[in-house]
């Protein structure tokens, strides 16, 4: 299975095009007003049309109500919902049934104890995304540019693919992939020159680093076998 690369928090045509041209598998759009990456529905419509079928479109929300999600789904026509709040297992089940879309559930991680609740979510969500736990005084749960100890995920058996997020950038990506062995990676602040402002060159460098790390891991695995 090829490594899935997701660029999240895109908000401008130029950087969206950079991600698509560089081969991103998924592109994420944030619908959460406290975030500097928050999109209006009008902006999301325009960006969504620009994607066409070149990558999977992911709508990120945080504890959003049904009406909000319905408006996002109608406007963006996403391929995935990414839930980054305190949504329960039952809530995920309800949303999947209501909207007929696969769900990626973000799990904040700081220690191995945070993995205790993962099994319940993994039984319902289509993908699990591990992100660094936000500080107590943070105004949003992700996109803070902080990594966690990737060794927490070593030898993790979920029974389904998981994504790694939190403080990833072109410089530390290979190490993160080698330790955690995720099936997908998700970056936002690691390809920004300022909060909420994506950089096309950083996006290209990140995706290039991801493909390079993937190839090196495959070579190492083959040699070990």
PDB file of C-alpha atoms in Angstrom:
ATOM      1  CA  UNK A   1       0.000   0.000   0.000  1.00  0.00           C
ATOM      2  CA  UNK A   2       1.417   3.367  -1.033  1.00  0.00           C
ATOM      3  CA  UNK A   3       1.847   6.071   1.562  1.00  0.00           C
ATOM      4  CA  UNK A   4      -1.089   8.494   1.474  1.00  0.00           C
ATOM      5  CA  UNK A   5      -0.034  12.139   1.652  1.00  0.00           C
ATOM      6  CA  UNK A   6      -2.596  14.685   2.837  1.00  0.00           C
ATOM      7  CA  UNK A   7      -2.044  18.429   2.773  1.00  0.00           C
ATOM      8  CA  UNK A   8      -4.534  20.063   5.150  1.00  0.00           C
ATOM      9  CA  UNK A   9      -5.739  23.597   5.735  1.00  0.00           C
ATOM     10  CA  UNK A  10      -5.500  24.742   2.133  1.00  0.00           C
ATOM     11  CA  UNK A  11      -7.208  28.058   1.470  1.00  0.00           C
ATOM     12  CA  UNK A  12      -5.787  29.565  -1.725  1.00  0.00           C
ATOM     13  CA  UNK A  13      -5.895  28.402  -5.358  1.00  0.00           C
ATOM     14  CA  UNK A  14      -2.126  28.722  -5.838  1.00  0.00           C
ATOM     15  CA  UNK A  15      -1.144  26.488  -2.952  1.00  0.00           C
ATOM     16  CA  UNK A  16      -3.950  24.038  -3.695  1.00  0.00           C
ATOM     17  CA  UNK A  17      -2.578  23.748  -7.232  1.00  0.00           C
ATOM     18  CA  UNK A  18       0.923  23.219  -5.837  1.00  0.00           C
ATOM     19  CA  UNK A  19      -0.313  20.338  -3.693  1.00  0.00           C
ATOM     20  CA  UNK A  20      -2.212  18.761  -6.582  1.00  0.00           C
ATOM     21  CA  UNK A  21       0.645  19.187  -9.051  1.00  0.00           C
ATOM     22  CA  UNK A  22       3.122  17.664  -6.583  1.00  0.00           C
ATOM     23  CA  UNK A  23       0.956  14.574  -6.202  1.00  0.00           C
ATOM     24  CA  UNK A  24      -0.931  14.976  -2.925  1.00  0.00           C
ATOM     25  CA  UNK A  25      -3.386  12.113  -2.458  1.00  0.00           C
ATOM     26  CA  UNK A  26      -5.741  14.106  -0.235  1.00  0.00           C
ATOM     27  CA  UNK A  27      -6.360  17.817   0.265  1.00  0.00           C
ATOM     28  CA  UNK A  28      -8.017  19.087   3.427  1.00  0.00           C
ATOM     29  CA  UNK A  29     -10.254  22.080   4.022  1.00  0.00           C
ATOM     30  CA  UNK A  30     -10.927  23.416   7.512  1.00  0.00           C
ATOM     31  CA  UNK A  31     -14.344  24.533   8.723  1.00  0.00           C
ATOM     32  CA  UNK A  32     -13.656  25.779  12.246  1.00  0.00           C
ATOM     33  CA  UNK A  33     -13.821  29.548  12.913  1.00  0.00           C
ATOM     34  CA  UNK A  34     -11.066  29.693  15.592  1.00  0.00           C
ATOM     35  CA  UNK A  35      -8.551  28.312  13.085  1.00  0.00           C
ATOM     36  CA  UNK A  36      -6.528  30.634  10.839  1.00  0.00           C
ATOM     37  CA  UNK A  37      -7.261  28.101   8.093  1.00  0.00           C
ATOM     38  CA  UNK A  38     -11.059  28.372   8.381  1.00  0.00           C
ATOM     39  CA  UNK A  39     -12.885  28.583   5.058  1.00  0.00           C
ATOM     40  CA  UNK A  40     -16.169  30.173   4.145  1.00  0.00           C
ATOM     41  CA  UNK A  41     -18.583  27.999   2.208  1.00  0.00           C
ATOM     42  CA  UNK A  42     -18.142  30.202  -0.851  1.00  0.00           C
ATOM     43  CA  UNK A  43     -14.363  29.791  -0.805  1.00  0.00           C
ATOM     44  CA  UNK A  44     -14.730  26.060  -0.232  1.00  0.00           C
ATOM     45  CA  UNK A  45     -16.999  25.725  -3.242  1.00  0.00           C
ATOM     46  CA  UNK A  46     -14.470  27.388  -5.527  1.00  0.00           C
ATOM     47  CA  UNK A  47     -11.531  25.376  -4.202  1.00  0.00           C
ATOM     48  CA  UNK A  48     -13.478  22.135  -4.317  1.00  0.00           C
ATOM     49  CA  UNK A  49     -14.296  22.632  -7.975  1.00  0.00           C
ATOM     50  CA  UNK A  50     -10.627  23.259  -8.659  1.00  0.00           C
ATOM     51  CA  UNK A  51      -9.671  19.860  -7.241  1.00  0.00           C
ATOM     52  CA  UNK A  52     -11.875  17.947  -9.713  1.00  0.00           C
ATOM     53  CA  UNK A  53     -10.834  14.308  -9.375  1.00  0.00           C
ATOM     54  CA  UNK A  54      -7.116  14.864  -8.832  1.00  0.00           C
ATOM     55  CA  UNK A  55      -7.168  14.113  -5.090  1.00  0.00           C
ATOM     56  CA  UNK A  56      -9.567  13.174  -2.335  1.00  0.00           C
ATOM     57  CA  UNK A  57     -11.308  16.148  -0.720  1.00  0.00           C
ATOM     58  CA  UNK A  58     -11.464  16.123   3.074  1.00  0.00           C
ATOM     59  CA  UNK A  59     -13.719  18.373   5.155  1.00  0.00           C
ATOM     60  CA  UNK A  60     -12.358  18.961   8.663  1.00  0.00           C
ATOM     61  CA  UNK A  61     -14.782  19.958  11.417  1.00  0.00           C
ATOM     62  CA  UNK A  62     -14.639  20.185  15.206  1.00  0.00           C
ATOM     63  CA  UNK A  63     -17.763  19.104  17.102  1.00  0.00           C
ATOM     64  CA  UNK A  64     -19.933  20.540  14.336  1.00  0.00           C
ATOM     65  CA  UNK A  65     -23.710  20.075  14.386  1.00  0.00           C
ATOM     66  CA  UNK A  66     -25.707  18.298  11.693  1.00  0.00           C
ATOM     67  CA  UNK A  67     -26.780  21.478   9.924  1.00  0.00           C
ATOM     68  CA  UNK A  68     -23.214  22.761   9.651  1.00  0.00           C
ATOM     69  CA  UNK A  69     -21.949  19.482   8.262  1.00  0.00           C
ATOM     70  CA  UNK A  70     -24.875  19.283   5.838  1.00  0.00           C
ATOM     71  CA  UNK A  71     -23.997  22.723   4.440  1.00  0.00           C
ATOM     72  CA  UNK A  72     -20.353  21.726   4.068  1.00  0.00           C
ATOM     73  CA  UNK A  73     -21.217  18.459   2.335  1.00  0.00           C
ATOM     74  CA  UNK A  74     -23.609  20.178  -0.047  1.00  0.00           C
ATOM     75  CA  UNK A  75     -21.083  22.883  -0.903  1.00  0.00           C
ATOM     76  CA  UNK A  76     -17.733  21.071  -1.019  1.00  0.00           C
ATOM     77  CA  UNK A  77     -18.905  17.585  -1.990  1.00  0.00           C
ATOM     78  CA  UNK A  78     -16.107  16.045   0.087  1.00  0.00           C
ATOM     79  CA  UNK A  79     -14.893  12.476  -0.228  1.00  0.00           C
ATOM     80  CA  UNK A  80     -14.141  12.281   3.498  1.00  0.00           C
ATOM     81  CA  UNK A  81     -15.201  13.838   6.780  1.00  0.00           C
ATOM     82  CA  UNK A  82     -12.391  14.458   9.285  1.00  0.00           C
ATOM     83  CA  UNK A  83     -13.607  14.889  12.850  1.00  0.00           C
ATOM     84  CA  UNK A  84     -11.155  16.688  15.064  1.00  0.00           C
ATOM     85  CA  UNK A  85     -13.192  17.322  18.203  1.00  0.00           C
ATOM     86  CA  UNK A  86     -14.605  15.229  21.022  1.00  0.00           C
ATOM     87  CA  UNK A  87     -17.035  13.332  18.845  1.00  0.00           C
ATOM     88  CA  UNK A  88     -18.163  10.043  20.404  1.00  0.00           C
ATOM     89  CA  UNK A  89     -18.201   6.640  18.752  1.00  0.00           C
ATOM     90  CA  UNK A  90     -21.984   6.918  18.517  1.00  0.00           C
ATOM     91  CA  UNK A  91     -21.701  10.330  16.872  1.00  0.00           C
ATOM     92  CA  UNK A  92     -19.351   8.947  14.219  1.00  0.00           C
ATOM     93  CA  UNK A  93     -21.733   6.080  13.532  1.00  0.00           C
ATOM     94  CA  UNK A  94     -24.635   8.513  13.144  1.00  0.00           C
ATOM     95  CA  UNK A  95     -22.723  10.816  10.788  1.00  0.00           C
ATOM     96  CA  UNK A  96     -21.630   7.945   8.572  1.00  0.00           C
ATOM     97  CA  UNK A  97     -25.212   6.776   8.292  1.00  0.00           C
ATOM     98  CA  UNK A  98     -26.597  10.259   7.693  1.00  0.00           C
ATOM     99  CA  UNK A  99     -24.102  11.482   5.097  1.00  0.00           C
ATOM    100  CA  UNK A 100     -22.838   8.249   3.574  1.00  0.00           C
ATOM    101  CA  UNK A 101     -19.212   9.375   3.721  1.00  0.00           C
ATOM    102  CA  UNK A 102     -16.139   7.679   5.196  1.00  0.00           C
ATOM    103  CA  UNK A 103     -14.890   9.256   8.413  1.00  0.00           C
ATOM    104  CA  UNK A 104     -11.379   9.953   9.649  1.00  0.00           C
ATOM    105  CA  UNK A 105     -11.290  10.477  13.439  1.00  0.00           C
ATOM    106  CA  UNK A 106      -8.449  12.443  14.994  1.00  0.00           C
ATOM    107  CA  UNK A 107      -7.110  11.136  18.303  1.00  0.00           C
ATOM    108  CA  UNK A 108      -4.925  13.445  20.425  1.00  0.00           C
ATOM    109  CA  UNK A 109      -1.825  11.698  21.721  1.00  0.00           C
ATOM    110  CA  UNK A 110       0.595  12.575  24.490  1.00  0.00           C
ATOM    111  CA  UNK A 111       1.301   9.200  26.117  1.00  0.00           C
ATOM    112  CA  UNK A 112       0.492   5.525  25.609  1.00  0.00           C
ATOM    113  CA  UNK A 113      -2.503   5.972  27.907  1.00  0.00           C
ATOM    114  CA  UNK A 114      -4.162   7.991  25.142  1.00  0.00           C
ATOM    115  CA  UNK A 115      -4.371   4.851  23.010  1.00  0.00           C
ATOM    116  CA  UNK A 116      -6.883   3.234  25.376  1.00  0.00           C
ATOM    117  CA  UNK A 117      -9.892   4.693  23.579  1.00  0.00           C
ATOM    118  CA  UNK A 118      -8.634   3.969  20.080  1.00  0.00           C
ATOM    119  CA  UNK A 119     -10.156   0.498  19.681  1.00  0.00           C
ATOM    120  CA  UNK A 120     -13.699   1.819  20.065  1.00  0.00           C
ATOM    121  CA  UNK A 121     -13.148   4.500  17.450  1.00  0.00           C
ATOM    122  CA  UNK A 122     -11.300   2.158  15.105  1.00  0.00           C
ATOM    123  CA  UNK A 123     -14.311  -0.155  15.099  1.00  0.00           C
ATOM    124  CA  UNK A 124     -16.465   2.606  13.584  1.00  0.00           C
ATOM    125  CA  UNK A 125     -14.212   5.160  11.851  1.00  0.00           C
ATOM    126  CA  UNK A 126     -12.687   4.345   8.471  1.00  0.00           C
ATOM    127  CA  UNK A 127      -9.347   5.906   9.379  1.00  0.00           C
ATOM    128  CA  UNK A 128      -7.700   6.999  12.617  1.00  0.00           C
ATOM    129  CA  UNK A 129      -5.443  10.062  12.617  1.00  0.00           C
ATOM    130  CA  UNK A 130      -3.028  10.481  15.509  1.00  0.00           C
ATOM    131  CA  UNK A 131      -2.208  14.092  16.327  1.00  0.00           C
ATOM    132  CA  UNK A 132      -0.308  15.779  19.143  1.00  0.00           C
ATOM    133  CA  UNK A 133      -2.482  16.672  22.118  1.00  0.00           C
ATOM    134  CA  UNK A 134      -3.043  20.433  22.251  1.00  0.00           C
ATOM    135  CA  UNK A 135      -2.038  22.406  25.359  1.00  0.00           C
ATOM    136  CA  UNK A 136      -4.862  23.097  27.820  1.00  0.00           C
ATOM    137  CA  UNK A 137      -4.994  26.779  26.879  1.00  0.00           C
ATOM    138  CA  UNK A 138      -5.097  26.145  23.114  1.00  0.00           C
ATOM    139  CA  UNK A 139      -8.033  27.554  21.135  1.00  0.00           C
ATOM    140  CA  UNK A 140      -8.023  24.698  18.613  1.00  0.00           C
ATOM    141  CA  UNK A 141      -7.173  20.995  18.745  1.00  0.00           C
ATOM    142  CA  UNK A 142      -4.733  20.765  15.830  1.00  0.00           C
ATOM    143  CA  UNK A 143      -2.532  22.633  13.388  1.00  0.00           C
ATOM    144  CA  UNK A 144      -0.225  23.780  16.168  1.00  0.00           C
ATOM    145  CA  UNK A 145       3.034  22.474  14.721  1.00  0.00           C
ATOM    146  CA  UNK A 146       3.893  20.304  17.724  1.00  0.00           C
ATOM    147  CA  UNK A 147       5.025  16.664  17.355  1.00  0.00           C
ATOM    148  CA  UNK A 148       4.516  13.911  19.895  1.00  0.00           C
ATOM    149  CA  UNK A 149       6.687  10.912  20.719  1.00  0.00           C
ATOM    150  CA  UNK A 150       6.215   8.720  17.642  1.00  0.00           C
ATOM    151  CA  UNK A 151       7.516   5.701  19.552  1.00  0.00           C
ATOM    152  CA  UNK A 152       4.073   5.545  21.181  1.00  0.00           C
ATOM    153  CA  UNK A 153       2.772   4.141  17.891  1.00  0.00           C
ATOM    154  CA  UNK A 154       5.512   1.556  17.343  1.00  0.00           C
ATOM    155  CA  UNK A 155       4.072  -1.872  16.476  1.00  0.00           C
ATOM    156  CA  UNK A 156       0.517  -0.554  16.777  1.00  0.00           C
ATOM    157  CA  UNK A 157      -2.074  -2.997  15.419  1.00  0.00           C
ATOM    158  CA  UNK A 158      -5.384  -1.304  14.618  1.00  0.00           C
ATOM    159  CA  UNK A 159      -6.696  -3.579  11.931  1.00  0.00           C
ATOM    160  CA  UNK A 160      -7.023  -0.622   9.594  1.00  0.00           C
ATOM    161  CA  UNK A 161      -4.775   2.129   8.208  1.00  0.00           C
ATOM    162  CA  UNK A 162      -3.870   5.094  10.386  1.00  0.00           C
ATOM    163  CA  UNK A 163      -2.522   8.550   9.656  1.00  0.00           C
ATOM    164  CA  UNK A 164       0.201  10.437  11.485  1.00  0.00           C
ATOM    165  CA  UNK A 165      -0.001  14.186  12.088  1.00  0.00           C
ATOM    166  CA  UNK A 166       1.362  16.811  14.442  1.00  0.00           C
ATOM    167  CA  UNK A 167       4.499  18.845  13.847  1.00  0.00           C
ATOM    168  CA  UNK A 168       5.551  17.027  10.693  1.00  0.00           C
ATOM    169  CA  UNK A 169       7.775  18.796   8.173  1.00  0.00           C
ATOM    170  CA  UNK A 170      10.151  17.901   5.362  1.00  0.00           C
ATOM    171  CA  UNK A 171      13.032  17.667   7.829  1.00  0.00           C
ATOM    172  CA  UNK A 172      11.599  15.200  10.353  1.00  0.00           C
ATOM    173  CA  UNK A 173       9.261  13.231   8.118  1.00  0.00           C
ATOM    174  CA  UNK A 174      11.577  10.337   7.292  1.00  0.00           C
ATOM    175  CA  UNK A 175      12.263   9.690  10.972  1.00  0.00           C
ATOM    176  CA  UNK A 176       8.559   9.828  11.820  1.00  0.00           C
ATOM    177  CA  UNK A 177       7.648   7.371   9.073  1.00  0.00           C
ATOM    178  CA  UNK A 178      10.458   4.992  10.009  1.00  0.00           C
ATOM    179  CA  UNK A 179       9.354   4.884  13.654  1.00  0.00           C
ATOM    180  CA  UNK A 180       5.550   4.962  13.471  1.00  0.00           C
ATOM    181  CA  UNK A 181       5.084   3.226  10.097  1.00  0.00           C
ATOM    182  CA  UNK A 182       1.816   5.038   9.280  1.00  0.00           C
ATOM    183  CA  UNK A 183      -0.191   4.350   6.159  1.00  0.00           C
ATOM    184  CA  UNK A 184      -0.830   8.059   5.724  1.00  0.00           C
ATOM    185  CA  UNK A 185       0.635  11.402   6.801  1.00  0.00           C
ATOM    186  CA  UNK A 186      -1.106  14.713   7.318  1.00  0.00           C
ATOM    187  CA  UNK A 187       0.559  18.126   7.374  1.00  0.00           C
ATOM    188  CA  UNK A 188      -0.704  21.669   7.846  1.00  0.00           C
ATOM    189  CA  UNK A 189       1.515  24.084   9.758  1.00  0.00           C
ATOM    190  CA  UNK A 190       4.633  22.229   8.555  1.00  0.00           C
ATOM    191  CA  UNK A 191       4.115  23.683   5.075  1.00  0.00           C
ATOM    192  CA  UNK A 192       3.310  27.249   6.160  1.00  0.00           C
ATOM    193  CA  UNK A 193       5.419  30.413   6.270  1.00  0.00           C
ATOM    194  CA  UNK A 194       2.930  31.966   8.731  1.00  0.00           C
ATOM    195  CA  UNK A 195      -0.135  30.574  10.546  1.00  0.00           C
ATOM    196  CA  UNK A 196      -2.711  29.740   7.894  1.00  0.00           C
ATOM    197  CA  UNK A 197      -0.463  30.839   5.005  1.00  0.00           C
ATOM    198  CA  UNK A 198       0.686  27.861   2.956  1.00  0.00           C
ATOM    199  CA  UNK A 199       3.950  27.972   1.000  1.00  0.00           C
ATOM    200  CA  UNK A 200       4.049  26.253  -2.412  1.00  0.00           C
ATOM    201  CA  UNK A 201       7.762  25.427  -2.169  1.00  0.00           C
ATOM    202  CA  UNK A 202       7.319  23.912   1.292  1.00  0.00           C
ATOM    203  CA  UNK A 203       4.418  21.816   0.015  1.00  0.00           C
ATOM    204  CA  UNK A 204       6.503  20.491  -2.849  1.00  0.00           C
ATOM    205  CA  UNK A 205       9.430  19.772  -0.516  1.00  0.00           C
ATOM    206  CA  UNK A 206       7.197  17.929   1.942  1.00  0.00           C
ATOM    207  CA  UNK A 207       5.629  15.708  -0.689  1.00  0.00           C
ATOM    208  CA  UNK A 208       9.051  15.023  -2.175  1.00  0.00           C
ATOM    209  CA  UNK A 209      10.367  14.077   1.261  1.00  0.00           C
ATOM    210  CA  UNK A 210       7.388  11.791   1.789  1.00  0.00           C
ATOM    211  CA  UNK A 211       7.978   9.932  -1.457  1.00  0.00           C
ATOM    212  CA  UNK A 212      11.671   9.653  -0.708  1.00  0.00           C
ATOM    213  CA  UNK A 213      11.041   8.296   2.794  1.00  0.00           C
ATOM    214  CA  UNK A 214       8.510   5.829   1.426  1.00  0.00           C
ATOM    215  CA  UNK A 215      10.985   4.524  -1.165  1.00  0.00           C
ATOM    216  CA  UNK A 216      13.745   4.180   1.445  1.00  0.00           C
ATOM    217  CA  UNK A 217      11.448   2.256   3.780  1.00  0.00           C
ATOM    218  CA  UNK A 218      10.400  -0.106   1.003  1.00  0.00           C
ATOM    219  CA  UNK A 219      14.058  -0.728   0.120  1.00  0.00           C
ATOM    220  CA  UNK A 220      15.003  -1.372   3.729  1.00  0.00           C
ATOM    221  CA  UNK A 221      12.076  -3.756   4.180  1.00  0.00           C
ATOM    222  CA  UNK A 222      12.938  -5.643   1.018  1.00  0.00           C
ATOM    223  CA  UNK A 223      16.596  -5.970   2.042  1.00  0.00           C
ATOM    224  CA  UNK A 224      15.594  -7.178   5.490  1.00  0.00           C
ATOM    225  CA  UNK A 225      13.417  -9.856   3.939  1.00  0.00           C
TER     226      UNK A 225
END
